[in-house]
N, CA, C and O atoms as CSV, one atom per row, in Angstrom:
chain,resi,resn,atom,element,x,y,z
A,1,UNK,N,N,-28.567,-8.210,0.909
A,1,UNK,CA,C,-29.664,-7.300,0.707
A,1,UNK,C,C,-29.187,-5.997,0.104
A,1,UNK,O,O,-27.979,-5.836,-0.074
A,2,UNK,N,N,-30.178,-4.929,-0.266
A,2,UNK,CA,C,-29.767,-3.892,-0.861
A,2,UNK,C,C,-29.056,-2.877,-0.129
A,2,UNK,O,O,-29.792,-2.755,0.850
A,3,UNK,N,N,-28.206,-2.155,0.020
A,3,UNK,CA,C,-27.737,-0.867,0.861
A,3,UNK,C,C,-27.439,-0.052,-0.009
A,3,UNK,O,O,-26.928,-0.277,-1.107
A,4,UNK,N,N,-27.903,1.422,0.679
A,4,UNK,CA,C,-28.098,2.494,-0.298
A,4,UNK,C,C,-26.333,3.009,-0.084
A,4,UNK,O,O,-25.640,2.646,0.867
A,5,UNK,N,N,-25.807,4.027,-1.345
A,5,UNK,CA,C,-24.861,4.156,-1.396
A,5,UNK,C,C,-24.528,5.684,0.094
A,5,UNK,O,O,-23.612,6.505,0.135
A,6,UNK,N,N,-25.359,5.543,0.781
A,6,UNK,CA,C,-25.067,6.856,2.109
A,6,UNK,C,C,-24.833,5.787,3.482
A,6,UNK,O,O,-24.500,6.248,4.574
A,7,UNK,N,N,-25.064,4.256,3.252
A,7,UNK,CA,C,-24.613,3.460,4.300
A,7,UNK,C,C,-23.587,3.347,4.251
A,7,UNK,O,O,-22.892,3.240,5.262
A,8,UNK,N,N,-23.076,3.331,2.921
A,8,UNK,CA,C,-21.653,2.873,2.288
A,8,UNK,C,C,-20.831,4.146,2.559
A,8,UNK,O,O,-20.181,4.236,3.601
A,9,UNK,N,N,-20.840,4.791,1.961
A,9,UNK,CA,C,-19.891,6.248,1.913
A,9,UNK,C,C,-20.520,7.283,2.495
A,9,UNK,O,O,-21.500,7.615,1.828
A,10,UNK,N,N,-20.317,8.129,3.759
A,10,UNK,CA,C,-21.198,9.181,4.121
A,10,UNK,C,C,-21.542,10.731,3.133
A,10,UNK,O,O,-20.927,11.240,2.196
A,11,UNK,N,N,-22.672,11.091,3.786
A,11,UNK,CA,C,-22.935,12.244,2.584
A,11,UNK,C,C,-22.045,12.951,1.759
A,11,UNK,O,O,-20.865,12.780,2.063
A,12,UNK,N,N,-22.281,13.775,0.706
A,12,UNK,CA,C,-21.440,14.225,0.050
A,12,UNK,C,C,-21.620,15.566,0.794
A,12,UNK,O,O,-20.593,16.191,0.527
A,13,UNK,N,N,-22.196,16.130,1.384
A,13,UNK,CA,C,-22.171,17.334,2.180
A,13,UNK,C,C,-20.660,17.407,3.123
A,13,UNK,O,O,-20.082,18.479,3.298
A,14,UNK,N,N,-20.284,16.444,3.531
A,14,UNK,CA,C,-18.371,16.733,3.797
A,14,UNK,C,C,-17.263,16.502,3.223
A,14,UNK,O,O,-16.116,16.773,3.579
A,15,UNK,N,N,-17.724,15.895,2.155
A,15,UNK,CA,C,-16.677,15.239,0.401
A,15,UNK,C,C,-15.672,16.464,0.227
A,15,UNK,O,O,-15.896,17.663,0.386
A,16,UNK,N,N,-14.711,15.931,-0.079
A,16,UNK,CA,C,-14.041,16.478,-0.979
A,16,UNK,C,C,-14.696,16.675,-2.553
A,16,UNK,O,O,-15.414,15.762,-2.960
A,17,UNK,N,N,-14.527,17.507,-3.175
A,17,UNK,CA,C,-15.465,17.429,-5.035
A,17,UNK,C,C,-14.301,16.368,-5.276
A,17,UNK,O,O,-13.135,16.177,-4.931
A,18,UNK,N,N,-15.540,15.639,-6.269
A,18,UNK,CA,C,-14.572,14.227,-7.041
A,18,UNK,C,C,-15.275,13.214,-6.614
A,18,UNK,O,O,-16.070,13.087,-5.683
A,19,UNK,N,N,-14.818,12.402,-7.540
A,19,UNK,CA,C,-15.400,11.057,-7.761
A,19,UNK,C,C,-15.228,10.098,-6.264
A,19,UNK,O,O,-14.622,10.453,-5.253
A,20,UNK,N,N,-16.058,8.621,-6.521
A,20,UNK,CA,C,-15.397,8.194,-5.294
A,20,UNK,C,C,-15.216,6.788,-5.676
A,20,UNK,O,O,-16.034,6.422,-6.520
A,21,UNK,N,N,-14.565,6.096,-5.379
A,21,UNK,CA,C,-13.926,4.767,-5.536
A,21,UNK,C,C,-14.788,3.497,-4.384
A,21,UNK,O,O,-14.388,3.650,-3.230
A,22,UNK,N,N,-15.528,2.688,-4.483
A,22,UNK,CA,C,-16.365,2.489,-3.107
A,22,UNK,C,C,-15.299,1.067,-3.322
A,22,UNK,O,O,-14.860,0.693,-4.410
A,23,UNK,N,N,-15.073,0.512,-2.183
A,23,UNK,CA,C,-14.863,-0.526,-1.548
A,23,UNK,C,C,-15.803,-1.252,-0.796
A,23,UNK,O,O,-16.468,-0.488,-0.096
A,24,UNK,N,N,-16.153,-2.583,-0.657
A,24,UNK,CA,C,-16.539,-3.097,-0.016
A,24,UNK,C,C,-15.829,-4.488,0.253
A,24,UNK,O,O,-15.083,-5.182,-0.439
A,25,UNK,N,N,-16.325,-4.616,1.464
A,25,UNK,CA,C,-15.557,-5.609,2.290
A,25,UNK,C,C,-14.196,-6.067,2.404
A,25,UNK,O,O,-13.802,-7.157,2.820
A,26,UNK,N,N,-13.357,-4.830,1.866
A,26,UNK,CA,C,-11.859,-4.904,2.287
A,26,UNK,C,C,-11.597,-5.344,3.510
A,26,UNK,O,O,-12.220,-4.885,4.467
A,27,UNK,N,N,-10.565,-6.368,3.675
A,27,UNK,CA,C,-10.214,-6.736,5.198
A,27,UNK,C,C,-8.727,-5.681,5.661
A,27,UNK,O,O,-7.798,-5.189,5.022
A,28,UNK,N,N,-9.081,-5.691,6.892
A,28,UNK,CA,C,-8.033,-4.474,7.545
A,28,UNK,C,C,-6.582,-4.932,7.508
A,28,UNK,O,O,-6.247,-5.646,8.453
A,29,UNK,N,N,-5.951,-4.742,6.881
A,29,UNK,CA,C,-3.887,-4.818,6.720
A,29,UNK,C,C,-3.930,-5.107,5.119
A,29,UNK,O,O,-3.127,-6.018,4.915
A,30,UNK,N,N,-4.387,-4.805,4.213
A,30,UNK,CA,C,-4.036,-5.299,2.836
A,30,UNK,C,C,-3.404,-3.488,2.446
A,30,UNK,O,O,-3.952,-2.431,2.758
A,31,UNK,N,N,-2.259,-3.672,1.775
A,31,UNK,CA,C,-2.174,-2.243,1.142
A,31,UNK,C,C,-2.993,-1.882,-0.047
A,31,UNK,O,O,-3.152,-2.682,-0.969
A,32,UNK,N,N,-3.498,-0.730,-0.043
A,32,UNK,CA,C,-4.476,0.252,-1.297
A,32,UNK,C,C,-4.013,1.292,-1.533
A,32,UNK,O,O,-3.662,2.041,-0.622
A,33,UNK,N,N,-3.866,1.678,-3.076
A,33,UNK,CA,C,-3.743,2.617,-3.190
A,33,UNK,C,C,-4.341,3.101,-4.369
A,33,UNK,O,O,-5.076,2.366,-5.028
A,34,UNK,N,N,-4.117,4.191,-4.682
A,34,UNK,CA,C,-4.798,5.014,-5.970
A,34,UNK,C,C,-3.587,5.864,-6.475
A,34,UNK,O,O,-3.051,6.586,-5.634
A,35,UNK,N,N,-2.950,5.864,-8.118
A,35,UNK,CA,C,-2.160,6.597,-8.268
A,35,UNK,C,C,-0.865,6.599,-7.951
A,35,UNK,O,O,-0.138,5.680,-8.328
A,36,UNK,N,N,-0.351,7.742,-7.135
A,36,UNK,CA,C,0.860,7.863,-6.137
A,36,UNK,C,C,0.181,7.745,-5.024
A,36,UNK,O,O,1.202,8.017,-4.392
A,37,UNK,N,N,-0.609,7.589,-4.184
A,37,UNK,CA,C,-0.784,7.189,-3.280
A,37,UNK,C,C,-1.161,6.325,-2.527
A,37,UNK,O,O,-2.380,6.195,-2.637
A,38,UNK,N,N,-0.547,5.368,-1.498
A,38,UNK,CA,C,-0.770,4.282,-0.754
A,38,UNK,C,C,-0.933,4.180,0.682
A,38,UNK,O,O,-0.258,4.939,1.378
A,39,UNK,N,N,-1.933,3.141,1.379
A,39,UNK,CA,C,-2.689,3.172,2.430
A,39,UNK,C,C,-2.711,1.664,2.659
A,39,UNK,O,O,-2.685,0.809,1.774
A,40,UNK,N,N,-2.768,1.440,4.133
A,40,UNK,CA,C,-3.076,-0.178,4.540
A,40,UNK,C,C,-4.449,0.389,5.154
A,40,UNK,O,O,-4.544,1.333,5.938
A,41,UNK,N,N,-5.218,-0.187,4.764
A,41,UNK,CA,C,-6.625,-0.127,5.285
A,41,UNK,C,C,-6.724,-0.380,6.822
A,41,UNK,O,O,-5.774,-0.826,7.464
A,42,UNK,N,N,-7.706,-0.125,7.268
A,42,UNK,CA,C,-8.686,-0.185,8.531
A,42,UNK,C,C,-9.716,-0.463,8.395
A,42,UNK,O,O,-10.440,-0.370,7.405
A,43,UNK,N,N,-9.992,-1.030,9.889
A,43,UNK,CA,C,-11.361,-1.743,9.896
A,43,UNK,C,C,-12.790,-1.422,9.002
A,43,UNK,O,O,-13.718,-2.074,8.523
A,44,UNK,N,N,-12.319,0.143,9.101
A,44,UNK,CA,C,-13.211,1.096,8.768
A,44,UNK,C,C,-13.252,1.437,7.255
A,44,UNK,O,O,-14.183,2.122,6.832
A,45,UNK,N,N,-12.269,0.982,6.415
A,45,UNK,CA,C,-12.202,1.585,5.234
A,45,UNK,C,C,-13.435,0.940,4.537
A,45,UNK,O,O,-13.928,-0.115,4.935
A,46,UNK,N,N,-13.986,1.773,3.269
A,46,UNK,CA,C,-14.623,1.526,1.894
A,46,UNK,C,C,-14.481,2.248,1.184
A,46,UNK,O,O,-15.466,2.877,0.797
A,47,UNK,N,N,-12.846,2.604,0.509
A,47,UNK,CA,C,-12.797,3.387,-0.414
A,47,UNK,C,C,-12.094,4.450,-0.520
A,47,UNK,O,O,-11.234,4.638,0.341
A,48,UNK,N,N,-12.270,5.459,-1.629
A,48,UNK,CA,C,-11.676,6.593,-1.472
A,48,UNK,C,C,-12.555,7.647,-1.828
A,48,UNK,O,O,-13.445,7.395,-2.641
A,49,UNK,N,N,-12.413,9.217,-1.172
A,49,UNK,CA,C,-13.229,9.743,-2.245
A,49,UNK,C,C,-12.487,11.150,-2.588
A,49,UNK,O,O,-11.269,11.272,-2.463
A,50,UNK,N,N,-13.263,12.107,-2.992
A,50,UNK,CA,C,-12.595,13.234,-4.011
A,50,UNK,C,C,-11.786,13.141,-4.845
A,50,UNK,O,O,-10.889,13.984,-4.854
A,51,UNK,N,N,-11.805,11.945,-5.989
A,51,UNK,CA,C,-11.147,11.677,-7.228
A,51,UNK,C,C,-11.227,12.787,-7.911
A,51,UNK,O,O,-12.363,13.199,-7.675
A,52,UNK,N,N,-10.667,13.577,-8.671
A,52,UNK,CA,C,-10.418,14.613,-9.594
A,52,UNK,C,C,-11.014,13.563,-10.719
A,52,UNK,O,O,-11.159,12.367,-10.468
A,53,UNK,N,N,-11.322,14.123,-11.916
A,53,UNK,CA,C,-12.088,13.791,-13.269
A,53,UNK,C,C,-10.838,13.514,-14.096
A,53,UNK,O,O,-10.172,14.545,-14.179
A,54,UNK,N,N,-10.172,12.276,-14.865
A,54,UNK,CA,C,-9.316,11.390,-15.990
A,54,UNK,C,C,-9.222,9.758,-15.578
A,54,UNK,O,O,-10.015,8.926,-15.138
A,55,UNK,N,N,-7.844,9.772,-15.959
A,55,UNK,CA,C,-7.787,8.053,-15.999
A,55,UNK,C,C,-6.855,7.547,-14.453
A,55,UNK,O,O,-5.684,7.921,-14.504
A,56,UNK,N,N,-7.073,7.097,-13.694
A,56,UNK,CA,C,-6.505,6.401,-13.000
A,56,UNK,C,C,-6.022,5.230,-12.682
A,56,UNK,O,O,-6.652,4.297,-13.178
A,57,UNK,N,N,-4.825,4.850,-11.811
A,57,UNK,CA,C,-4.573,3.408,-11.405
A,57,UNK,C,C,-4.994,3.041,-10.061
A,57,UNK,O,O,-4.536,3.757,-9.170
A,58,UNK,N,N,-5.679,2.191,-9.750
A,58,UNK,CA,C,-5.908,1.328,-8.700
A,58,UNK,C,C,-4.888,0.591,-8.342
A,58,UNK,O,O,-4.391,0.017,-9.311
A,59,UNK,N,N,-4.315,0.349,-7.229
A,59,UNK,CA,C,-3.517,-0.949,-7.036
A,59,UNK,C,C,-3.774,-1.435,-5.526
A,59,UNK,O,O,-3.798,-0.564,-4.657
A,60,UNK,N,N,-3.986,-2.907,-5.134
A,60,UNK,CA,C,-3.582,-3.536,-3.783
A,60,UNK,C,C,-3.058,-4.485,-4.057
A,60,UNK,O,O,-2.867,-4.956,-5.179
A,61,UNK,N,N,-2.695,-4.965,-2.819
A,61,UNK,CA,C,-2.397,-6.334,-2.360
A,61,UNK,C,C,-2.389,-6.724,-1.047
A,61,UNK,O,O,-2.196,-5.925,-0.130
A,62,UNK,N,N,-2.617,-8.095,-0.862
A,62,UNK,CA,C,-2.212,-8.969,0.370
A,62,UNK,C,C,-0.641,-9.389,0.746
A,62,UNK,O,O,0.256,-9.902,0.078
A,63,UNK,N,N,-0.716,-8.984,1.968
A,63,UNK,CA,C,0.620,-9.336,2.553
A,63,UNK,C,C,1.646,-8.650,3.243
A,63,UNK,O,O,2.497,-9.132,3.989
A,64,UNK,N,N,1.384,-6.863,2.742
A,64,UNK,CA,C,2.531,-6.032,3.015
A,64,UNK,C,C,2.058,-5.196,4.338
A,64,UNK,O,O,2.752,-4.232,4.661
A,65,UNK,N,N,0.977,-5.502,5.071
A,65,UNK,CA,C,-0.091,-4.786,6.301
A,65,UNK,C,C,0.482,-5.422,7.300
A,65,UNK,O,O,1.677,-5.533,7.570
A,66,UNK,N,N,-0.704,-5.940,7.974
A,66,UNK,CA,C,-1.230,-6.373,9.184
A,66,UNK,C,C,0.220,-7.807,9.355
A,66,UNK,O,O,0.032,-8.625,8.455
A,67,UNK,N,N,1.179,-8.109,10.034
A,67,UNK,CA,C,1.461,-8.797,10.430
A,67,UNK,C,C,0.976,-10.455,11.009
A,67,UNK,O,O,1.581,-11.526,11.057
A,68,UNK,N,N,-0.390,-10.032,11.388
A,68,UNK,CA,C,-0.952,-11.437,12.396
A,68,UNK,C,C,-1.951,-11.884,10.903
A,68,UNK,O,O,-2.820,-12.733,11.104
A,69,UNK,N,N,-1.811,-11.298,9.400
A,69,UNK,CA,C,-3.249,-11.368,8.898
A,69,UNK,C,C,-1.767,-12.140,7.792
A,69,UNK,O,O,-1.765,-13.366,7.690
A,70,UNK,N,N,-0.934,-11.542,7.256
A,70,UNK,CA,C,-0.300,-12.236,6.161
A,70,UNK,C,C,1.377,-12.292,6.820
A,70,UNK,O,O,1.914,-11.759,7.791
A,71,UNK,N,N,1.955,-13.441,5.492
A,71,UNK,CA,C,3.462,-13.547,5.819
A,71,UNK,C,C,4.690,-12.376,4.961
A,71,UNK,O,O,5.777,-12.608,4.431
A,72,UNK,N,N,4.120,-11.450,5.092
A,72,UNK,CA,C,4.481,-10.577,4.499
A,72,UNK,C,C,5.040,-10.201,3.103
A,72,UNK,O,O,5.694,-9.206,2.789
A,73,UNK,N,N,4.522,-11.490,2.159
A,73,UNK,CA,C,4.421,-11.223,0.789
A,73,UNK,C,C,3.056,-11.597,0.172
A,73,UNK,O,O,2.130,-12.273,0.618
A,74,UNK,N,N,3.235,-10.908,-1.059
A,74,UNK,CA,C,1.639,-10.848,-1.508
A,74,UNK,C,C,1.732,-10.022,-3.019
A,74,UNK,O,O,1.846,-8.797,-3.068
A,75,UNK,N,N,1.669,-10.832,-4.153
A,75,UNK,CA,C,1.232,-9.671,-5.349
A,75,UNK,C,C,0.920,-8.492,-5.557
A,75,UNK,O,O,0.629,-8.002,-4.466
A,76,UNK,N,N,0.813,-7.715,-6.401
A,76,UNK,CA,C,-0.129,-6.226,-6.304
A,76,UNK,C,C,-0.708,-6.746,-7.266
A,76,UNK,O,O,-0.321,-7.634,-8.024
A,77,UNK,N,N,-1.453,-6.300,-7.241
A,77,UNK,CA,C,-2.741,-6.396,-8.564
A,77,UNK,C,C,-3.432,-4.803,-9.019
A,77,UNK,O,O,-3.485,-3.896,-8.189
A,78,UNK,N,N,-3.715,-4.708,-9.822
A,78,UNK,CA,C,-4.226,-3.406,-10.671
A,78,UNK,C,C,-4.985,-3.029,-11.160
A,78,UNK,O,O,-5.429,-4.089,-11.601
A,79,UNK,N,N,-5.866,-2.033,-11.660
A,79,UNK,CA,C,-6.905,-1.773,-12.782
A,79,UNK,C,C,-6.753,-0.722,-12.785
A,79,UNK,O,O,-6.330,-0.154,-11.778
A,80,UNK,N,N,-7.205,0.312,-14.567
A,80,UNK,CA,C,-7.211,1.481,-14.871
A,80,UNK,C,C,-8.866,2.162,-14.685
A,80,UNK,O,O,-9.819,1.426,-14.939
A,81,UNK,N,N,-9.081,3.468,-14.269
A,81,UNK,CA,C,-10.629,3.459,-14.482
A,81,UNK,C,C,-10.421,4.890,-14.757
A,81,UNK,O,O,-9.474,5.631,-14.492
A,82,UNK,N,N,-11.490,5.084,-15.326
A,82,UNK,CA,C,-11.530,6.627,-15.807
A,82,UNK,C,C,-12.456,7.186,-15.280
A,82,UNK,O,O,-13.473,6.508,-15.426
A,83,UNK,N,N,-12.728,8.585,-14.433
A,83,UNK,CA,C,-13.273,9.256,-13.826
A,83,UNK,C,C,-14.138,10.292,-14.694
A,83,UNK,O,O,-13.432,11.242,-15.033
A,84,UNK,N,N,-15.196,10.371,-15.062
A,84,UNK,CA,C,-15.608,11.462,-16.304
A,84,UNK,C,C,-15.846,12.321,-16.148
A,84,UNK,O,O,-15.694,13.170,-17.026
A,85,UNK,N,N,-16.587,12.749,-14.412
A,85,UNK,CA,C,-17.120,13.841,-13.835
A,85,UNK,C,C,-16.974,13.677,-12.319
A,85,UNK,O,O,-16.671,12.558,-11.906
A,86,UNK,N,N,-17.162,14.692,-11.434
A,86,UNK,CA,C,-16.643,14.661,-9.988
A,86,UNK,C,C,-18.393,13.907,-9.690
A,86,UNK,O,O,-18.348,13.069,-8.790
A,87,UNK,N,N,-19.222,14.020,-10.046
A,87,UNK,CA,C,-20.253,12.902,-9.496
A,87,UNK,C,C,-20.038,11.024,-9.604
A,87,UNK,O,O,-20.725,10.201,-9.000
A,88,UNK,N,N,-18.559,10.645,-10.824
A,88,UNK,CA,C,-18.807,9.230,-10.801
A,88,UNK,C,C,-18.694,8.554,-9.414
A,88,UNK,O,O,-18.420,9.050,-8.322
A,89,UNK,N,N,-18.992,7.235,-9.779
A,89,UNK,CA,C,-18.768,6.072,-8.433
A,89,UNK,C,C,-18.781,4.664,-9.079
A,89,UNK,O,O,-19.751,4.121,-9.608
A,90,UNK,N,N,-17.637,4.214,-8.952
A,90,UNK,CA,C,-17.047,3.449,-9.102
A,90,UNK,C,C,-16.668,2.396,-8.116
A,90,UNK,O,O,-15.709,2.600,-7.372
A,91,UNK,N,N,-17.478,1.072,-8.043
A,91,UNK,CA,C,-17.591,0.482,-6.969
A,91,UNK,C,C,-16.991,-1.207,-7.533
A,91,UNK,O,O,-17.030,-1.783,-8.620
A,92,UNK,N,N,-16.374,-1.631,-5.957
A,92,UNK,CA,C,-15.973,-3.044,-6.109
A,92,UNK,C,C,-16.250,-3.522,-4.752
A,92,UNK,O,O,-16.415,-2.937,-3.682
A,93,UNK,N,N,-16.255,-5.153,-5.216
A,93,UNK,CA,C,-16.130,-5.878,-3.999
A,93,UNK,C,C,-15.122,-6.614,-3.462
A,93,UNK,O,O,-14.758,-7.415,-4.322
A,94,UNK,N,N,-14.325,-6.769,-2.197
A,94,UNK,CA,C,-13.482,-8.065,-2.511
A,94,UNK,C,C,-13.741,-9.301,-2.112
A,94,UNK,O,O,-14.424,-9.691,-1.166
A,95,UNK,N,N,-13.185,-9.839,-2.849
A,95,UNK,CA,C,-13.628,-11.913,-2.727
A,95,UNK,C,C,-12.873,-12.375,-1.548
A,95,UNK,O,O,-11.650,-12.295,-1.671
A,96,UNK,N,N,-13.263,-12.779,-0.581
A,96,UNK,CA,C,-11.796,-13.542,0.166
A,96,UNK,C,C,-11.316,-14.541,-0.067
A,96,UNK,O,O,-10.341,-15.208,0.279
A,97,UNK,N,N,-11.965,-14.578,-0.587
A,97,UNK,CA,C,-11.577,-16.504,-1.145
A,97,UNK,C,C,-10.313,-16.377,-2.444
A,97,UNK,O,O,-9.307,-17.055,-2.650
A,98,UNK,N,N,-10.869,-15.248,-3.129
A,98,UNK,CA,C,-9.652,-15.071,-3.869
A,98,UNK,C,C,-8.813,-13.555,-3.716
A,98,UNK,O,O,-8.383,-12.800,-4.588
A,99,UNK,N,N,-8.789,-13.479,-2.454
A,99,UNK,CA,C,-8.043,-12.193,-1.904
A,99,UNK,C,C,-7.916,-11.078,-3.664
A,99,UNK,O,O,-7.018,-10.979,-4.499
A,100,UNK,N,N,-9.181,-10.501,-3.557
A,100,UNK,CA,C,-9.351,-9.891,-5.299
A,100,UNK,C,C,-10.726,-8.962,-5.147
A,100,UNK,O,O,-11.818,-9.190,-4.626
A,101,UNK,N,N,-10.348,-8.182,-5.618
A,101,UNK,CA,C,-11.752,-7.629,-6.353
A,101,UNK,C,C,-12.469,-7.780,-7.270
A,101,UNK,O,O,-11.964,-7.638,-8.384
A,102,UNK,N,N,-14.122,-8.171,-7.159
A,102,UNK,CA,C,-14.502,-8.303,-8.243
A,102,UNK,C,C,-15.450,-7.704,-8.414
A,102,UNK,O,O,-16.001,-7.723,-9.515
């Protein structure tokens, strides 16, 4: 069904300025990151936000987290996206079936 983007990411009234990167349905132990920076998700994650405005790298993978979830190897995988203004949003989903975003 439809969900508005304030179920997904809470208001921008406590944001950092900048863009935001939405995630959905990341499972908890995969590493994420943006840039130079990297994160193993939580239950809780969808995303990132206060992207500054140019071009960025995305990267995760399965395997390097959660212990009980993978055998501790797993690809990274990547994409470039460009940020144009601190209002974009830039959203993905991941597949489990093919541990991926699409």
């Amino acid at each position: 069904g439809f969900v508005s983007l304030e179920q997904i990411v809470p208001s921008k009234a406590m944001d950092p300025p900048g863009s935001r990167l939405v995630v959905l349905d990341a499972p908890p132990g995969i590493t994420f990151g943006i840039d130079a920076m990297s994160y193993t998700t939580g239950k809780k994650f969808r995303g990132v936000r206060g992207i500054p405005p140019g071009l960025h790298f995305c990267h995760y993978s399965v395997g390097g987290g959660d212990e009980q979830q993978s055998n501790g190897f797993g690809g990274r995988h990547g994409f470039f996206f460009e940020s144009r203004s601190l209002d974009d949003v830039v959203a993905w989903k991941w597949d489990p079936k093919l541990e991926d975003l699409e």
